[in-house]
């Protein structure tokens, strides 16, 4: 459930995905005929999803429906209904207990649009990778469609879109505040966060005869009411009218929500809307224990897409996760731009080795398995348990970070359990290689007191294939602090340690950093600092992620309000399209197409010292005259020097002289270490 979304690039289209080989009877019913074949005249629940039906535990819809099935409920699945046709959600008729609605594994707006608000053409969660199979704000649209058709049937929203829009939130695509999704959708309840506990409690209560409007007591849910008479022990947030009138009020509200997101210490929150309407968020549900997580992943998933998608070539998003293992949930890393803390919480739970080995053995029996386990991880791969001993009983600290810019003194940084798990997996018959791809926190690695750095050495020797992707995101300590990331010195120390591990393993492997432009806190000065780092390290990034303000992150709150909700201090926010383009171009200053933007940025930043012929300069004083048809390096010309090559007779940069390694290694822009 926590995997990063599959890329929308053509290489991840359905042709690259493994093929389904199971009959429809191995899945939950998707048609009335399939339900009748099981002897079901009426279903208990109908699950409506913006994703295609993939019965694999990396898909939240599969987990929720299989959990309900394991508790004896009859569940049918409607995938990507036609939102213009009421009949498309009436496939099974009216369910006995309710509709469950999710936009899918991604927020539908993130799924549809790039950070520049350009429409994506592909959708990895749709058969054949085709776009356009779900509406914008899918959870709202599906819920409205159901309500028009079934006036009184309970509707419960779930999934990442509903979870992160459960209270008033900033919507980047409309550049405005939006109300709780509960109000716009017409649904009765939201099951937020990881929903296994709350959905079973909801189902049991409805099955016992309680009316949906009486389900006000379930942790991990949000409901609306016109009276607070029976709501106890709550904290009143700034009202809708307050936050609409004041960005500071919105920042204060978000700060309270973030502090109250812990399942042990979190309290009940109330948000008031006009006309006497209140939205009430109950405290978060407790995270699953290890035994409970093991039980969830032991359910009888088909582990592939529904066979009705075979003709389209299947569902591309399955390709990356089908042979991956989710080893943990939760994240105490708390990157400001990531919503996983708000969704999954800070308390990490790891599955048992036995559970993961059992799932790995199932993989080896799959005819499509080629011997490679693609990933063993979660939100952060090398987190396997709570950050410290007290979190399970006393909760995560509301006023301090576990990692952040400096590790907490109580942090227990220990990789022995994860290292032992990887050793067991790579010894499994039929397994050739076990990769770690979901990302590691390098500051957690450096905080591990193990003097031998056993984990890092085994990672380099066995679990990396040429490139290790990590996420420093930036190099300016000012920006890193805003991001909740460690100082640059920690990343530099990690790179050196990884180099040493590669030398010990007799390998030459690359660190490939994820870099982000235009994050709050980054002025042009910090963007130039990042460009200088790229220059000095010989890094030639092919892709750079612009900061994307998605719902319910600290960084998005900064973007909208200009305030850091953790301190309520003002923070600089690059918002204009021109400045964002300049910050991005600086990181990719070697691309001749970016020359004008880079030069403009350097002038505005007062760094014209970086325009010239010196090897430390980013661009030359003259614009490149020619570039190849793909926008690559300029061709050699006669007479004048190009903007990216020294004039005839001038010495070449040191990196181009004999005996020096090349600045860029030629393999996807990685940095060669250990040479």
PDB file of N, CA and C in Angstrom, residues 103-141:
ATOM      1  N   UNK A 103     -10.711   6.487  -4.408  1.00  0.00           N
ATOM      2  CA  UNK A 103     -10.195   6.985  -5.687  1.00  0.00           C
ATOM      3  C   UNK A 103      -9.117   6.068  -6.245  1.00  0.00           C
ATOM      4  N   UNK A 104      -8.511   5.229  -5.383  1.00  0.00           N
ATOM      5  CA  UNK A 104      -7.453   4.319  -5.813  1.00  0.00           C
ATOM      6  C   UNK A 104      -6.193   4.504  -5.005  1.00  0.00           C
ATOM      7  N   UNK A 105      -5.112   3.911  -5.476  1.00  0.00           N
ATOM      8  CA  UNK A 105      -3.840   3.957  -4.758  1.00  0.00           C
ATOM      9  C   UNK A 105      -3.211   5.350  -4.749  1.00  0.00           C
ATOM     10  N   UNK A 106      -3.655   6.241  -5.620  1.00  0.00           N
ATOM     11  CA  UNK A 106      -3.156   7.611  -5.692  1.00  0.00           C
ATOM     12  C   UNK A 106      -4.311   8.590  -5.594  1.00  0.00           C
ATOM     13  N   UNK A 107      -4.016   9.793  -5.152  1.00  0.00           N
ATOM     14  CA  UNK A 107      -4.970  10.880  -5.286  1.00  0.00           C
ATOM     15  C   UNK A 107      -5.242  11.074  -6.781  1.00  0.00           C
ATOM     16  N   UNK A 108      -6.498  11.187  -7.156  1.00  0.00           N
ATOM     17  CA  UNK A 108      -6.836  11.230  -8.579  1.00  0.00           C
ATOM     18  C   UNK A 108      -6.250  12.458  -9.275  1.00  0.00           C
ATOM     19  N   UNK A 109      -6.060  13.549  -8.542  1.00  0.00           N
ATOM     20  CA  UNK A 109      -5.494  14.747  -9.172  1.00  0.00           C
ATOM     21  C   UNK A 109      -3.997  14.582  -9.423  1.00  0.00           C
ATOM     22  N   UNK A 110      -3.298  13.939  -8.497  1.00  0.00           N
ATOM     23  CA  UNK A 110      -1.879  13.635  -8.717  1.00  0.00           C
ATOM     24  C   UNK A 110      -1.749  12.638  -9.861  1.00  0.00           C
ATOM     25  N   UNK A 111      -2.676  11.708  -9.921  1.00  0.00           N
ATOM     26  CA  UNK A 111      -2.675  10.722 -10.997  1.00  0.00           C
ATOM     27  C   UNK A 111      -2.869  11.387 -12.356  1.00  0.00           C
ATOM     28  N   UNK A 112      -3.656  12.453 -12.397  1.00  0.00           N
ATOM     29  CA  UNK A 112      -4.021  13.067 -13.674  1.00  0.00           C
ATOM     30  C   UNK A 112      -3.070  14.160 -14.146  1.00  0.00           C
ATOM     31  N   UNK A 113      -2.409  14.883 -13.202  1.00  0.00           N
ATOM     32  CA  UNK A 113      -1.695  16.092 -13.585  1.00  0.00           C
ATOM     33  C   UNK A 113      -0.253  16.105 -13.086  1.00  0.00           C
ATOM     34  N   UNK A 114       0.616  16.692 -13.903  1.00  0.00           N
ATOM     35  CA  UNK A 114       1.989  16.930 -13.474  1.00  0.00           C
ATOM     36  C   UNK A 114       2.003  18.138 -12.550  1.00  0.00           C
ATOM     37  N   UNK A 115       3.175  18.423 -11.981  1.00  0.00           N
ATOM     38  CA  UNK A 115       3.296  19.582 -11.101  1.00  0.00           C
ATOM     39  C   UNK A 115       3.017  20.884 -11.849  1.00  0.00           C
ATOM     40  N   UNK A 116       3.192  20.878 -13.165  1.00  0.00           N
ATOM     41  CA  UNK A 116       2.878  22.049 -13.988  1.00  0.00           C
ATOM     42  C   UNK A 116       1.418  22.084 -14.423  1.00  0.00           C
ATOM     43  N   UNK A 117       0.624  21.185 -13.855  1.00  0.00           N
ATOM     44  CA  UNK A 117      -0.817  21.087 -14.114  1.00  0.00           C
ATOM     45  C   UNK A 117      -1.115  20.699 -15.560  1.00  0.00           C
ATOM     46  N   UNK A 118      -0.183  19.975 -16.154  1.00  0.00           N
ATOM     47  CA  UNK A 118      -0.413  19.432 -17.488  1.00  0.00           C
ATOM     48  C   UNK A 118      -0.979  18.023 -17.357  1.00  0.00           C
ATOM     49  N   UNK A 119      -1.937  17.724 -18.202  1.00  0.00           N
ATOM     50  CA  UNK A 119      -2.630  16.444 -18.132  1.00  0.00           C
ATOM     51  C   UNK A 119      -1.697  15.301 -18.525  1.00  0.00           C
ATOM     52  N   UNK A 120      -1.675  14.267 -17.697  1.00  0.00           N
ATOM     53  CA  UNK A 120      -0.912  13.064 -18.047  1.00  0.00           C
ATOM     54  C   UNK A 120      -1.723  12.250 -19.057  1.00  0.00           C
ATOM     55  N   UNK A 121      -1.014  11.552 -19.934  1.00  0.00           N
ATOM     56  CA  UNK A 121      -1.692  10.755 -20.948  1.00  0.00           C
ATOM     57  C   UNK A 121      -1.823   9.293 -20.546  1.00  0.00           C
ATOM     58  N   UNK A 122      -1.014   8.869 -19.583  1.00  0.00           N
ATOM     59  CA  UNK A 122      -1.027   7.475 -19.173  1.00  0.00           C
ATOM     60  C   UNK A 122      -1.561   7.344 -17.752  1.00  0.00           C
ATOM     61  N   UNK A 123      -1.997   6.149 -17.419  1.00  0.00           N
ATOM     62  CA  UNK A 123      -2.438   5.830 -16.068  1.00  0.00           C
ATOM     63  C   UNK A 123      -2.036   4.390 -15.785  1.00  0.00           C
ATOM     64  N   UNK A 124      -1.025   4.217 -14.946  1.00  0.00           N
ATOM     65  CA  UNK A 124      -0.482   2.888 -14.691  1.00  0.00           C
ATOM     66  C   UNK A 124      -1.463   1.977 -13.964  1.00  0.00           C
ATOM     67  N   UNK A 125      -2.524   2.544 -13.396  1.00  0.00           N
ATOM     68  CA  UNK A 125      -3.495   1.747 -12.651  1.00  0.00           C
ATOM     69  C   UNK A 125      -4.733   1.402 -13.475  1.00  0.00           C
ATOM     70  N   UNK A 126      -4.620   1.593 -14.788  1.00  0.00           N
ATOM     71  CA  UNK A 126      -5.713   1.310 -15.712  1.00  0.00           C
ATOM     72  C   UNK A 126      -5.265   0.245 -16.706  1.00  0.00           C
ATOM     73  N   UNK A 127      -6.145  -0.677 -17.118  1.00  0.00           N
ATOM     74  CA  UNK A 127      -5.756  -1.689 -18.101  1.00  0.00           C
ATOM     75  C   UNK A 127      -5.128  -1.070 -19.343  1.00  0.00           C
ATOM     76  N   UNK A 128      -3.989  -1.596 -19.725  1.00  0.00           N
ATOM     77  CA  UNK A 128      -3.287  -1.093 -20.891  1.00  0.00           C
ATOM     78  C   UNK A 128      -2.570   0.218 -20.674  1.00  0.00           C
ATOM     79  N   UNK A 129      -2.659   0.777 -19.477  1.00  0.00           N
ATOM     80  CA  UNK A 129      -1.985   2.038 -19.183  1.00  0.00           C
ATOM     81  C   UNK A 129      -2.657   3.253 -19.768  1.00  0.00           C
ATOM     82  N   UNK A 130      -3.912   3.133 -20.225  1.00  0.00           N
ATOM     83  CA  UNK A 130      -4.601   4.243 -20.868  1.00  0.00           C
ATOM     84  C   UNK A 130      -5.105   5.244 -19.835  1.00  0.00           C
ATOM     85  N   UNK A 131      -5.036   6.519 -20.185  1.00  0.00           N
ATOM     86  CA  UNK A 131      -5.552   7.553 -19.313  1.00  0.00           C
ATOM     87  C   UNK A 131      -7.042   7.783 -19.518  1.00  0.00           C
ATOM     88  N   UNK A 132      -7.640   8.562 -18.620  1.00  0.00           N
ATOM     89  CA  UNK A 132      -9.030   8.964 -18.785  1.00  0.00           C
ATOM     90  C   UNK A 132     -10.072   8.007 -18.262  1.00  0.00           C
ATOM     91  N   UNK A 133      -9.659   7.020 -17.483  1.00  0.00           N
ATOM     92  CA  UNK A 133     -10.624   6.025 -17.010  1.00  0.00           C
ATOM     93  C   UNK A 133     -11.272   6.397 -15.688  1.00  0.00           C
ATOM     94  N   UNK A 134     -10.843   7.517 -15.074  1.00  0.00           N
ATOM     95  CA  UNK A 134     -11.453   7.965 -13.817  1.00  0.00           C
ATOM     96  C   UNK A 134     -11.617   9.479 -13.877  1.00  0.00           C
ATOM     97  N   UNK A 135     -12.515  10.022 -13.105  1.00  0.00           N
ATOM     98  CA  UNK A 135     -12.715  11.482 -13.117  1.00  0.00           C
ATOM     99  C   UNK A 135     -11.752  12.185 -12.175  1.00  0.00           C
ATOM    100  N   UNK A 136     -11.633  13.497 -12.326  1.00  0.00           N
ATOM    101  CA  UNK A 136     -10.975  14.294 -11.298  1.00  0.00           C
ATOM    102  C   UNK A 136     -11.771  14.175 -10.001  1.00  0.00           C
ATOM    103  N   UNK A 137     -11.057  14.256  -8.873  1.00  0.00           N
ATOM    104  CA  UNK A 137     -11.707  14.140  -7.561  1.00  0.00           C
ATOM    105  C   UNK A 137     -12.636  12.920  -7.563  1.00  0.00           C
ATOM    106  N   UNK A 138     -12.049  11.786  -7.870  1.00  0.00           N
ATOM    107  CA  UNK A 138     -12.833  10.572  -8.129  1.00  0.00           C
ATOM    108  C   UNK A 138     -13.709  10.160  -6.956  1.00  0.00           C
ATOM    109  N   UNK A 139     -13.198  10.263  -5.727  1.00  0.00           N
ATOM    110  CA  UNK A 139     -13.991   9.824  -4.579  1.00  0.00           C
ATOM    111  C   UNK A 139     -15.274  10.635  -4.455  1.00  0.00           C
ATOM    112  N   UNK A 140     -15.198  11.937  -4.719  1.00  0.00           N
ATOM    113  CA  UNK A 140     -16.377  12.797  -4.654  1.00  0.00           C
ATOM    114  C   UNK A 140     -17.361  12.437  -5.767  1.00  0.00           C
ATOM    115  N   UNK A 141     -16.849  12.274  -6.971  1.00  0.00           N
ATOM    116  CA  UNK A 141     -17.721  12.000  -8.118  1.00  0.00           C
ATOM    117  C   UNK A 141     -18.426  10.654  -7.963  1.00  0.00           C
TER     118      UNK A 141
END
